[in-house]
Coordinates of C-alpha atoms in Angstrom, one line a residue:
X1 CA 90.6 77.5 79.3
X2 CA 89.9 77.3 83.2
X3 CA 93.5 76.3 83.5
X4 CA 95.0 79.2 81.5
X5 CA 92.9 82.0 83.2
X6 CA 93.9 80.1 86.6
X7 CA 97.2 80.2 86.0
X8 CA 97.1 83.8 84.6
X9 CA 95.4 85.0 87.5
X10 CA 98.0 83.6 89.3
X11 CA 100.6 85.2 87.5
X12 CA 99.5 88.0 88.5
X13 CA 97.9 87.9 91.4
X14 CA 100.4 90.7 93.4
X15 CA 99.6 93.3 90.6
X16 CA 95.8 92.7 91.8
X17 CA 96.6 93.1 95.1
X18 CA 98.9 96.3 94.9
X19 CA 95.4 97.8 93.1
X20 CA 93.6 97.8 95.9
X21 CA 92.6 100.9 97.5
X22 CA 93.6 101.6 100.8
X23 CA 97.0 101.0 101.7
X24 CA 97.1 98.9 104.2
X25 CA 99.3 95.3 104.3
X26 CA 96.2 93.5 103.7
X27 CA 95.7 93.9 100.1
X28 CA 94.6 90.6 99.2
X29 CA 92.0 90.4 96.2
X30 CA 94.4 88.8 93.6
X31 CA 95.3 86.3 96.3
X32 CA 91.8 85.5 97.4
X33 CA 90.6 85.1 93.3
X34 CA 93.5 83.0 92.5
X35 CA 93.1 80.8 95.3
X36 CA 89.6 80.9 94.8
X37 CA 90.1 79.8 90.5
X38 CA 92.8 77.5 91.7
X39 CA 89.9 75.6 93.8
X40 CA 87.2 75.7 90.8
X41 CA 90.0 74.6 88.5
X42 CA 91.1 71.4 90.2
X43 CA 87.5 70.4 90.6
X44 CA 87.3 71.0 86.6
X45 CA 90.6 68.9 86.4
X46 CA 89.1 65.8 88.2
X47 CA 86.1 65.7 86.6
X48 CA 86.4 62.7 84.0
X49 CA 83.5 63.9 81.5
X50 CA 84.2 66.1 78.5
X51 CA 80.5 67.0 78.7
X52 CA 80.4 71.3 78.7
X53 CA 77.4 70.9 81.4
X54 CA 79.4 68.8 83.8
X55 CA 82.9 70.4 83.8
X56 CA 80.9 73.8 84.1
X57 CA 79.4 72.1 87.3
X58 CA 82.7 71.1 88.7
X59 CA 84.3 74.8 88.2
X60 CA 81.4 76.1 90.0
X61 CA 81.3 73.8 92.8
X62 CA 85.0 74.1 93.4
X63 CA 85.3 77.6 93.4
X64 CA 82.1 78.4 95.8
X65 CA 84.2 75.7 98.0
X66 CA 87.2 77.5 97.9
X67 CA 85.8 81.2 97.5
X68 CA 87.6 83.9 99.6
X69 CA 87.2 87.3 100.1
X70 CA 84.5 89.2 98.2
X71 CA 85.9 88.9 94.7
X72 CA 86.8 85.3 95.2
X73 CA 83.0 84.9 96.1
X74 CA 81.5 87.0 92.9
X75 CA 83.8 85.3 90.9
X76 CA 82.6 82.1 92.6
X77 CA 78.7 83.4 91.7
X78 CA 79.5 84.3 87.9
X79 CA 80.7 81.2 86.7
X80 CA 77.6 79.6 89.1
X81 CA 75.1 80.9 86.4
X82 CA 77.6 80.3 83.5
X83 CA 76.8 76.3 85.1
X84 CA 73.2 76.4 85.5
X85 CA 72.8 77.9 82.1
X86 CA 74.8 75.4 80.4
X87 CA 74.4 72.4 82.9
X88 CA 72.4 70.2 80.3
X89 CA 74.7 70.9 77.4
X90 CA 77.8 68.7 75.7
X91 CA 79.1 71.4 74.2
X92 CA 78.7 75.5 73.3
X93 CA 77.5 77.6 70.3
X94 CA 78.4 81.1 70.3
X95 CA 74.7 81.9 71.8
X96 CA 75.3 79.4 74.6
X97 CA 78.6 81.4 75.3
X98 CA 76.9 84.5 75.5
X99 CA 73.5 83.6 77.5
X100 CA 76.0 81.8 79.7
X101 CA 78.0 85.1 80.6
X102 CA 74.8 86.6 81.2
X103 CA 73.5 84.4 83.1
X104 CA 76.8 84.8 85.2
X105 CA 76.4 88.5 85.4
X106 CA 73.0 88.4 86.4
X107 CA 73.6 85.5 89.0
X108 CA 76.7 88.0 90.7
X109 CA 74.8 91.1 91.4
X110 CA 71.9 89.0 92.9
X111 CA 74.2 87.7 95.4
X112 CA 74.9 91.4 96.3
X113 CA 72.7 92.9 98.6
X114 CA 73.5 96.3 97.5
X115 CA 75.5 95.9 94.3
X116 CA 78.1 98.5 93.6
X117 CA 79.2 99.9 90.1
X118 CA 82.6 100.6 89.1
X119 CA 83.3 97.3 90.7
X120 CA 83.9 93.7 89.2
X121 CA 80.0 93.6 88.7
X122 CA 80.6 96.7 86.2
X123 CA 83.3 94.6 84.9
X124 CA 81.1 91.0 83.8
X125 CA 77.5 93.1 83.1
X126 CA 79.2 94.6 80.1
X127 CA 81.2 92.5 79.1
X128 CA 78.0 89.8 78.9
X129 CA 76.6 93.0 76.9
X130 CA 78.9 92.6 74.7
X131 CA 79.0 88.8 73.9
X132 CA 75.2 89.1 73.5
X133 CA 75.5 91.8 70.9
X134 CA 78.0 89.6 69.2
X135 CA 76.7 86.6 69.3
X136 CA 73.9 88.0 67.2
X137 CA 76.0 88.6 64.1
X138 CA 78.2 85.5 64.7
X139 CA 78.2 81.8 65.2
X140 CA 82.1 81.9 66.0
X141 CA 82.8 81.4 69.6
X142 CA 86.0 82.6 69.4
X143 CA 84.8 85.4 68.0
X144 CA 82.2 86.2 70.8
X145 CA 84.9 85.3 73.0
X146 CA 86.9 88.1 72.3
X147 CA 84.3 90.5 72.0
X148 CA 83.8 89.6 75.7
X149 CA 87.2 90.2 76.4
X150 CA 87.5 93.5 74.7
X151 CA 84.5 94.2 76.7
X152 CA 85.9 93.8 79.7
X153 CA 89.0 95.6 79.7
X154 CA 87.2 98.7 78.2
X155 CA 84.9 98.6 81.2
X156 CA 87.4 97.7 83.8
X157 CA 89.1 101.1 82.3
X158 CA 85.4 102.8 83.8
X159 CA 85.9 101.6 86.6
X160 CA 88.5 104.6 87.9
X161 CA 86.0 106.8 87.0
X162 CA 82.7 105.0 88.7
X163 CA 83.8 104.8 91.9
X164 CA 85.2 108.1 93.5
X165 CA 87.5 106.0 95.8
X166 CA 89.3 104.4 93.0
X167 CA 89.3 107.7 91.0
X168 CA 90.8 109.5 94.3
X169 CA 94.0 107.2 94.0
X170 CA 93.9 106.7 90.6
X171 CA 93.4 102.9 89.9
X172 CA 91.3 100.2 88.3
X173 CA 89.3 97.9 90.7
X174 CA 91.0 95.0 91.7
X175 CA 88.1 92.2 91.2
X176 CA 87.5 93.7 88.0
X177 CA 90.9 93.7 87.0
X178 CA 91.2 90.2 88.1
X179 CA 87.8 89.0 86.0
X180 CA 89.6 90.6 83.1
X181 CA 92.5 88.1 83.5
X182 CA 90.1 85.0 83.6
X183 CA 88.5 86.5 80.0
X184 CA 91.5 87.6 78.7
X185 CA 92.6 83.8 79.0
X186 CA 89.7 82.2 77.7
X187 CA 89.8 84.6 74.6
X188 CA 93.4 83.4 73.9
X189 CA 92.6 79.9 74.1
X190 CA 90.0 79.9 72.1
X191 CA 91.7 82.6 69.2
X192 CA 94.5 80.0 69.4
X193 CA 97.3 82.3 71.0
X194 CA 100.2 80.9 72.3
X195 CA 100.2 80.3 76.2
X196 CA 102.6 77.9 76.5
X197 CA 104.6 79.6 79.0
X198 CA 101.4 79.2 81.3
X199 CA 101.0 75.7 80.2
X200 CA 104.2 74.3 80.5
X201 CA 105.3 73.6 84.4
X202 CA 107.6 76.9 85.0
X203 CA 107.4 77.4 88.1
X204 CA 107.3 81.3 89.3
X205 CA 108.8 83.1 92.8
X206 CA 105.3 82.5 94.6
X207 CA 104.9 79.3 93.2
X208 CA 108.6 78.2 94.6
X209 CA 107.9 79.2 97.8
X210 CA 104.9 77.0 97.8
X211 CA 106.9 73.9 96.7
X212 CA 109.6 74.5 99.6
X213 CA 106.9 74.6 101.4
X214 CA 105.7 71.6 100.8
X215 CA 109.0 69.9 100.9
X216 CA 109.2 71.7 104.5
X217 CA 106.1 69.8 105.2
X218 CA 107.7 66.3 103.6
X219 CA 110.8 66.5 105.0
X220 CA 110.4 67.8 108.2
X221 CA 107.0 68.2 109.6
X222 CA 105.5 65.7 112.1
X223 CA 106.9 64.7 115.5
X224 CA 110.7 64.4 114.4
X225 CA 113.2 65.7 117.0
X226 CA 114.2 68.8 115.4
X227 CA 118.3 68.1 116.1
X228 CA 117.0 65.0 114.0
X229 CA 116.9 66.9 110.5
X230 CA 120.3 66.1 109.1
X231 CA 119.9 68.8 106.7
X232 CA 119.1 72.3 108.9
X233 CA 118.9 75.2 106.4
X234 CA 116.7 75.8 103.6
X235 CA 118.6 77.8 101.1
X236 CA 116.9 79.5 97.8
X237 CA 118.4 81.5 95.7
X238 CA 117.8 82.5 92.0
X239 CA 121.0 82.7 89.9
X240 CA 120.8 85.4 86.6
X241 CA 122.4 83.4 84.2
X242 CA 125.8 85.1 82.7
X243 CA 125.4 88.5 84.5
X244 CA 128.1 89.5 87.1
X245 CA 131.7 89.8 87.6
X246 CA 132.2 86.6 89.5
X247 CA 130.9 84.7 86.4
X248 CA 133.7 81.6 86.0
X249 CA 131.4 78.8 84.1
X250 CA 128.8 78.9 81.2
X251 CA 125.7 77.1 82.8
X252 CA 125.4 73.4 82.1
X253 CA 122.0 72.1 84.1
X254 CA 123.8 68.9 84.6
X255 CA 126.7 70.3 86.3
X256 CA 124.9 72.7 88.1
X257 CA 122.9 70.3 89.2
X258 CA 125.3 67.4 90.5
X259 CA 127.1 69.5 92.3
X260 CA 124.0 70.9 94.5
X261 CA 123.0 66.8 94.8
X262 CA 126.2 66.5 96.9
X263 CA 125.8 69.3 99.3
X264 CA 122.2 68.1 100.6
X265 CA 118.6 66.7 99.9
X266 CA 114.8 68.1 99.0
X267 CA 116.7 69.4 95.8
X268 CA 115.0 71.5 93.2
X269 CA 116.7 73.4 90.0
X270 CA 114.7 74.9 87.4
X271 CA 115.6 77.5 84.7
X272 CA 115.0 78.9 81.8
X273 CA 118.0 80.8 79.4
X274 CA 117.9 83.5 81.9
X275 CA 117.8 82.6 85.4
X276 CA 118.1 79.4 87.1
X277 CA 116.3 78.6 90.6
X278 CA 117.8 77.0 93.2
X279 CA 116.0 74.9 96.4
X280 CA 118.0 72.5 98.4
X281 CA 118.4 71.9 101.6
X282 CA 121.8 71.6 103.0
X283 CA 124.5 72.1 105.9
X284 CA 126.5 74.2 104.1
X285 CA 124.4 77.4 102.2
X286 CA 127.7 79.5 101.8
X287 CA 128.8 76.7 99.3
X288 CA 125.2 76.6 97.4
X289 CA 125.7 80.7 97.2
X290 CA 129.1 80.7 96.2
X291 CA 128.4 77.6 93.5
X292 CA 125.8 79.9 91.7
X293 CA 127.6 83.2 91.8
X294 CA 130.4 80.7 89.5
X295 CA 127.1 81.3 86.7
X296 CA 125.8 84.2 87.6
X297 CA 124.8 87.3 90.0
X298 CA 122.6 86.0 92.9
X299 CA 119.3 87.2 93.3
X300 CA 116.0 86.5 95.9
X301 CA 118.4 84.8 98.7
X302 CA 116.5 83.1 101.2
X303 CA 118.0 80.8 104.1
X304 CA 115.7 79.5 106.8
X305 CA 116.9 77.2 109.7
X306 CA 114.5 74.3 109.4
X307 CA 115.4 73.4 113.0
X308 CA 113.9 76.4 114.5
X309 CA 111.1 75.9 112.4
X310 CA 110.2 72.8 113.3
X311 CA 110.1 73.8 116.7
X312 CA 107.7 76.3 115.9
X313 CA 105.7 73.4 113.8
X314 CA 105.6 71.2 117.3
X315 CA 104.3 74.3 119.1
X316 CA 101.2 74.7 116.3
X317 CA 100.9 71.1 116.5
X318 CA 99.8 71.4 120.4
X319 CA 97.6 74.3 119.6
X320 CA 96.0 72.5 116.4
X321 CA 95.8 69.6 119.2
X322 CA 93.6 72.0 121.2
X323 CA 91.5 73.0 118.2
X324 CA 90.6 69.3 117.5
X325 CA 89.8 69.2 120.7
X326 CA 86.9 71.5 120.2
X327 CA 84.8 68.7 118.4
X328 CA 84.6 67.1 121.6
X329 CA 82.9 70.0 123.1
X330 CA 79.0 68.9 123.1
X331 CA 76.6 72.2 122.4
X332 CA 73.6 72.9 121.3
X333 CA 74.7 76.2 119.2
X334 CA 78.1 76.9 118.4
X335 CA 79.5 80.1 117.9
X336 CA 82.4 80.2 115.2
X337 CA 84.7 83.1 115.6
X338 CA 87.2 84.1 112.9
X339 CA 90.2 85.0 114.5
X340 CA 93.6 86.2 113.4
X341 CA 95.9 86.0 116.5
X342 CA 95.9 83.3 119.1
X343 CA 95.5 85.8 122.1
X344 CA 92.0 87.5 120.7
X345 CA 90.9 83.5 119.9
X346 CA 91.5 83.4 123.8
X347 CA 89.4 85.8 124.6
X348 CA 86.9 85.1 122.6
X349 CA 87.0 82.0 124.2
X350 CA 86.2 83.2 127.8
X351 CA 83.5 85.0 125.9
X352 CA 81.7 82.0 124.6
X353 CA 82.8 81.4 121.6
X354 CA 83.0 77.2 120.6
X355 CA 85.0 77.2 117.9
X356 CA 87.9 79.1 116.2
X357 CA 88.4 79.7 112.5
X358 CA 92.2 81.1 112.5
X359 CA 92.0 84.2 109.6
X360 CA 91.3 87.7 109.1
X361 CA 93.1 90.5 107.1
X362 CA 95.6 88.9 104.8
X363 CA 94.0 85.6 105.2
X364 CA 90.2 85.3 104.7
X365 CA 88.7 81.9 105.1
X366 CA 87.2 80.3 102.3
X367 CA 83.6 78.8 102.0
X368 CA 84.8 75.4 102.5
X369 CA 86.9 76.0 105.9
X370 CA 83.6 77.5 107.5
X371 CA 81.9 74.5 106.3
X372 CA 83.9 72.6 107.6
X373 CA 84.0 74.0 111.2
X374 CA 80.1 74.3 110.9
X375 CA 79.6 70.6 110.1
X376 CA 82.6 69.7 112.2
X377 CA 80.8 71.1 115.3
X378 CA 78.8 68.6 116.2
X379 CA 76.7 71.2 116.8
X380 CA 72.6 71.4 116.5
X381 CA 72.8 75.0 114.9
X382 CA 75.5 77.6 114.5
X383 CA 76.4 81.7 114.7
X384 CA 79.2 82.8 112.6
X385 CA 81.2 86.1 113.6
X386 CA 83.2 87.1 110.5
X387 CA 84.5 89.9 111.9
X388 CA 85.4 91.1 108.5
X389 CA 83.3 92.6 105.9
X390 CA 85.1 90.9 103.7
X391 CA 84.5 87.4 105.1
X392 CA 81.2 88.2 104.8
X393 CA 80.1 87.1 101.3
X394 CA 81.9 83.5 101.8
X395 CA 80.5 83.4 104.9
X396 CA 76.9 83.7 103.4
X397 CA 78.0 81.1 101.1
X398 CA 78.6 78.7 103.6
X399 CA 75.1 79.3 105.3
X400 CA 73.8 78.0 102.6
X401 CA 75.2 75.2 102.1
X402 CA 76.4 73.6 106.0
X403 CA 74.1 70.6 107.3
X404 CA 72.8 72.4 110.5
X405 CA 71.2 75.9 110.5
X406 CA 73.4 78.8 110.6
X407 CA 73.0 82.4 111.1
X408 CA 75.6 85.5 110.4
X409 CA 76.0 88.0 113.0
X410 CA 77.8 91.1 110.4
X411 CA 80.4 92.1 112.6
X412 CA 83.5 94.0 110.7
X413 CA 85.8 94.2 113.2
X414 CA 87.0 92.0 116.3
X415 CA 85.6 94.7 118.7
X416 CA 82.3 94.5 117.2
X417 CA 82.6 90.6 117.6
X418 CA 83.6 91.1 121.0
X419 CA 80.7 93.3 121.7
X420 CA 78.1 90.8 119.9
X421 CA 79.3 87.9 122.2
X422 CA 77.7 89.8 125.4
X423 CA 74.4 89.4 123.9
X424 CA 74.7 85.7 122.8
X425 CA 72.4 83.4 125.3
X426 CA 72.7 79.5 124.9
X427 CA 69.4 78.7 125.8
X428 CA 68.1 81.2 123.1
X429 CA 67.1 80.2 119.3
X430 CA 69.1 81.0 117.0
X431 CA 67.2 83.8 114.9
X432 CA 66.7 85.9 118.9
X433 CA 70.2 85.6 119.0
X434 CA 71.2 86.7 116.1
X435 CA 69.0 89.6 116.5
X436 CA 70.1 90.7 120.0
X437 CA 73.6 90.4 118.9
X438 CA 73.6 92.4 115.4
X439 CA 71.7 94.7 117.5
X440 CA 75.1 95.2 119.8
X441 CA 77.8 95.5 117.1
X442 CA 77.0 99.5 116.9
X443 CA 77.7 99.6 120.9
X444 CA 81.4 100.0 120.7
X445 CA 83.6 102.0 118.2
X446 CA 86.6 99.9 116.4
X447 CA 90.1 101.2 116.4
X448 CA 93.1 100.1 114.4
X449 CA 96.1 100.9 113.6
X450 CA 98.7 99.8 110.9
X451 CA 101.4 100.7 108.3
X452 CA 100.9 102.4 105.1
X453 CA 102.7 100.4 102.4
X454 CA 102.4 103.0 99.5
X455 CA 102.0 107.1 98.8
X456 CA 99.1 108.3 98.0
X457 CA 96.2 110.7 98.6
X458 CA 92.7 109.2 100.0
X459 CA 89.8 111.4 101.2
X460 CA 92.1 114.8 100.5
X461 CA 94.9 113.3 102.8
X462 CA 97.9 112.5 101.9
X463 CA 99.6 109.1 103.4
X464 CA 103.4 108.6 103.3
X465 CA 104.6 105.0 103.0
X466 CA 105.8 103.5 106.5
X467 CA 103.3 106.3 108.1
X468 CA 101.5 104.5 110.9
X469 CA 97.5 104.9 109.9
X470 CA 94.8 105.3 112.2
X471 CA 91.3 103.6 111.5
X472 CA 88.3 104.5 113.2
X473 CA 85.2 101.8 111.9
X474 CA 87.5 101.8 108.6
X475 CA 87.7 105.1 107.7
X476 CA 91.4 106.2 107.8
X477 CA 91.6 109.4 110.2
X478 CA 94.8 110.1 111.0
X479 CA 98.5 109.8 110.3
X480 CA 101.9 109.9 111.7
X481 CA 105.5 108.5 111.5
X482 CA 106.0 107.4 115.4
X483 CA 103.4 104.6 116.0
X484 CA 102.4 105.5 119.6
X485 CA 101.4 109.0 118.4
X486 CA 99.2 107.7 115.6
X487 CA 97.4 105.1 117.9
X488 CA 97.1 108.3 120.7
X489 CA 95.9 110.7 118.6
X490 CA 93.2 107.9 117.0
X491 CA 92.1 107.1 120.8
X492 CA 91.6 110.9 120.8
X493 CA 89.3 111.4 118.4
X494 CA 87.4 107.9 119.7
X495 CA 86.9 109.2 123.5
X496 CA 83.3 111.2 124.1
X497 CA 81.5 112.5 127.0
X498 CA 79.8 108.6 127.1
X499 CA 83.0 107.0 126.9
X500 CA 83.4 104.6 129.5
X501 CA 85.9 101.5 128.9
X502 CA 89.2 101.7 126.3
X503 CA 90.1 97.9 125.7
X504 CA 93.8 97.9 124.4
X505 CA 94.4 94.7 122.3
X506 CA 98.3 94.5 121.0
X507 CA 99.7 92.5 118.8
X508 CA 102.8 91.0 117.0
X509 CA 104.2 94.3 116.1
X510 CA 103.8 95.8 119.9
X511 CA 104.7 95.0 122.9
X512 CA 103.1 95.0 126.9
X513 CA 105.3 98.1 127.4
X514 CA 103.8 100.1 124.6
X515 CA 100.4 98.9 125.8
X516 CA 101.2 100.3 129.3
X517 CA 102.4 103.3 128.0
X518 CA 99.2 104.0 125.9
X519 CA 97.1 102.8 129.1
X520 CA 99.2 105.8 130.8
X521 CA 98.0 108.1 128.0
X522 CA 94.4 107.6 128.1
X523 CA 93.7 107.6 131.7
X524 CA 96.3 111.2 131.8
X525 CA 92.9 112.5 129.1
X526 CA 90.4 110.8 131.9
X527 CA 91.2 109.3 134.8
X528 CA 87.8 107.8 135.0
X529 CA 88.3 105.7 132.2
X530 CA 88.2 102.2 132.8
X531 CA 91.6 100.9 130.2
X532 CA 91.7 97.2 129.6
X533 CA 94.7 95.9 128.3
X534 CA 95.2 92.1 126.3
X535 CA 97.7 90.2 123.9
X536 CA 95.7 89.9 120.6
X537 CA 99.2 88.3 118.9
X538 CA 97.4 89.7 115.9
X539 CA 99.5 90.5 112.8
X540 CA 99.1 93.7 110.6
X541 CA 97.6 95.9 113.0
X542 CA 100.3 96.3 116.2
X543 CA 96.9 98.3 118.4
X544 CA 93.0 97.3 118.4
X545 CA 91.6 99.8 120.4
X546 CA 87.8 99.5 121.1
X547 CA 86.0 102.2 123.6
X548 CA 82.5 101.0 125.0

């Protein structure tokens, strides 16, 4: 069961993320729940007991390790009071199924300081509704299974109209939508429906890109010269099977495959009667395209020149060098910073930051990496800047469970961490600092701009795709097709009479020269404006404008 509904949620992971609400590249709640179900269900994998009570543990223990984002953690939380309420049991009646969802629900919105409805929460309280009422008219677990399913997706369906936000664009809520996924797989199991295409090894377009990755990592990562990889491009490519009007062969795997076995190394073909996928990496990728158009039309091409690559691989390794390095650094409290460009983990270096956790938007850390850094620290005590209200929940998680005391400071944005690091005093405890420096975060105003990646209409305005977004403390205030103009008019509407400093941090996406240009901008609205200006190397959001 835990594998089914992980490898369903990761089926569909990107429809998860293309619910979500705003629409912004950083639409990750599918991503974080799989990841997070992927964790919980290789802890449940490894656990050698068929004992109900123990392999419950291990799910729960390996998801809160892996738990991202805020689904990933109330995910994370429900099936934590599915284990504690079965924890002493070898196997489950249909009451034991039931009180165990319960238990789940109730465990999830206790772990929410201010619990929302039309949200996953929504999702799991009715559906445990549900498996109770059942449960009292059945001893089938099957049965009470499915009524828990059916529950869910009726109430994932209230979702739209619980939450005006999700109601304004016209969509379910993503965590809930994802829970529904883990349900809907344990009903099937259970009913005995056929799942075998999640069962047997098939591997999908994500999960393809994560075994090249891996054979990047096999075949070329380490200190290897890169003019030392005999093989220098890593060519994908899926083939449709019979379609096309270059079709000269009827597929043969054998064939197909022999052929590829001569043109390179790392190879990989898998396929079904419809399409065949191709990984291999090779000198020549015009011969491995025009060997697959023979049995097919081509389709998801994908070339990558492993020697450049590896160059960029020796470049992380120096900075992952100068990460490591940070265990060496002796303090009494560190101060872990989430980060998601290499420029802003500079600067909040020379702030007084100890420690880096490289993420953000697109990429929340999970519980374990902050334990990790926490316990990796050396450190007698430790303050963690999220800087991202969705870090915050994993990051809550951690607290509890690091070896040293910890504290949160809430900041959701990297101004706000920024701003909370001018308060933080070494020789302080760690409760006074945490104080002082929640007390800063509302000091500065948080600017950002990115890239719609959808239409649609939010708060009565309507948002083109590719329209550049303005953000002011998360609230979408303005949009326009020319990026500079979006990011000026934004610092517009951010500038008061009290207004003293604009800090300017750019990122992947924009350049010095832009920066300059909006520096230009600002000071031509107020000369007396102090404009700072910084490479953040920050991805999604080309401008972070702060203004103290």
């Amino acid at each position: 069961m835990v594998q089914a509904s992980a490898n369903r949620l990761k089926a569909n992971a990107e429809f998860i993320n293309s619910l979500n609400v705003f629409p912004v590249p950083d639409g990750d709640t599918g991503t974080n729940m799989s990841l997070s179900l992927e964790s919980g269900a290789k802890y449940e994998a490894d656990e050698p007991s068929n004992e109900i009570g123990v392999l419950a543990g291990a799910l729960a223990k390996g998801l809160l390790m892996g738990a991202r984002g805020n689904s990933g953690v109330i995910l994370s939380q429900i099936f934590r009071g599915f284990s504690k309420s079965v924890e002493n049991k070898v196997s489950l009646s249909a009451s034991d199924l039931a009180q165990a969802v319960a238990d789940g629900a109730q465990t999830a919105y206790k772990a929410v300081m201010k619990p929302t409805e039309g949200t996953i929460l929504t999702v799991v309280r009715e559906a445990a509704k549900a498996g109770m009422t059942k449960a009292n008219e059945t001893d089938n677990v099957a049965e009470v299974m499915m009524a828990i399913d059916t529950a869910s997706k009726a109430a994932l369906k209230t979702t739209t109209e619980l939450l005006p936000v999700l109601k304004e664009v016209g969509v379910v809520d993503s965590g809930g939508q994802g829970l529904v996924f883990v349900f809907d797989a344990f009903s099937d199991v259970l009913n005995g429906k056929d799942i075998s295409d999640e069962r047997e090894y098939q591997p999908d377009s994500e999960q393809m890109n994560e075994m090249v990755e891996a054979k990047h990592h096999q075949s070329v990562q380490g200190k290897i010269n890169p003019e030392d990889i005999q093989f220098g491009y890593c060519t994908q490519v899926m083939v449709r099977i019979g379609k096309g009007k270059q079709v000269k062969q009827e597929f043969d795997y054998d064939t197909f495959y022999n052929y590829l076995a001569d043109k390179g190394d790392s190879l990989l073909v898998v396929n079904d009667d419809e399409v065949v996928k191709v990984h291999v990496h090779t000198e020549h990728p015009g011969d491995v395209l025009a060997w697959g158009q023979q049995f097919g039309d081509l389709l998801n091409i994908k070339i990558d020149n492993m020697r450049w690559q590896q160059e960029e691989i020796m470049e992380q390794d120096v900075a992952d060098d100068e990460v490591a390095s940070e265990k060496e650094i002796s303090v009494d409290t560190a101060v872990i910073a989430i980060s998601p460009g290499k420029g802003i983990s500079e600067l909040f270096k020379s702030l007084g930051v100890t420690h880096i956790i490289s993420g953000g938007q697109t990429m929340n850390p999970s519980t374990a990496d902050i334990v990790e850094r926490i316990n990796q620290s050396g450190a007698k005590k430790a303050i963690i800047l999220p800087n991202n209200k969705n870090i915050f929940l994993a990051a809550e998680q951690a607290v509890e469970v690091s070896n040293i005391p910890a504290e949160i400071v809430h900041s959701r944005t990297i101004s706000q961490g920024m701003a909370a690091m001018l308060e933080f005093n070494p020789d302080d405890g760690l409760s006074e600092n945490r104080e002082r420096m929640e007390d800063n975060l509302d000091t500065v105003k948080s600017g950002q701009v990115t890239i719609a990646v959808r239409d649609t209409t939010l708060d009565g305005r309507t948002i083109k795709k590719n329209d550049y977004m303005g953000l002011i403390d998360g609230e979408i205030v303005n949009t326009n097709p020319d990026m500079m103009q979006a990011t000026i008019d934004m610092v517009k509407r951010m500038l008061d009479e009290d207004s003293e400093i604009v800090t300017i941090i750019y990122g992947e996406n924009s350049s010095m020269n832009e920066a300059e240009m909006l520096q230009n901008e600002i000071l031509d609205l107020d000369d007396d404006l102090e404009v700072e200006i910084h490479e953040g190397d920050q991805p999604v959001y080309p401008f972070l404008i702060s203004v103290e």
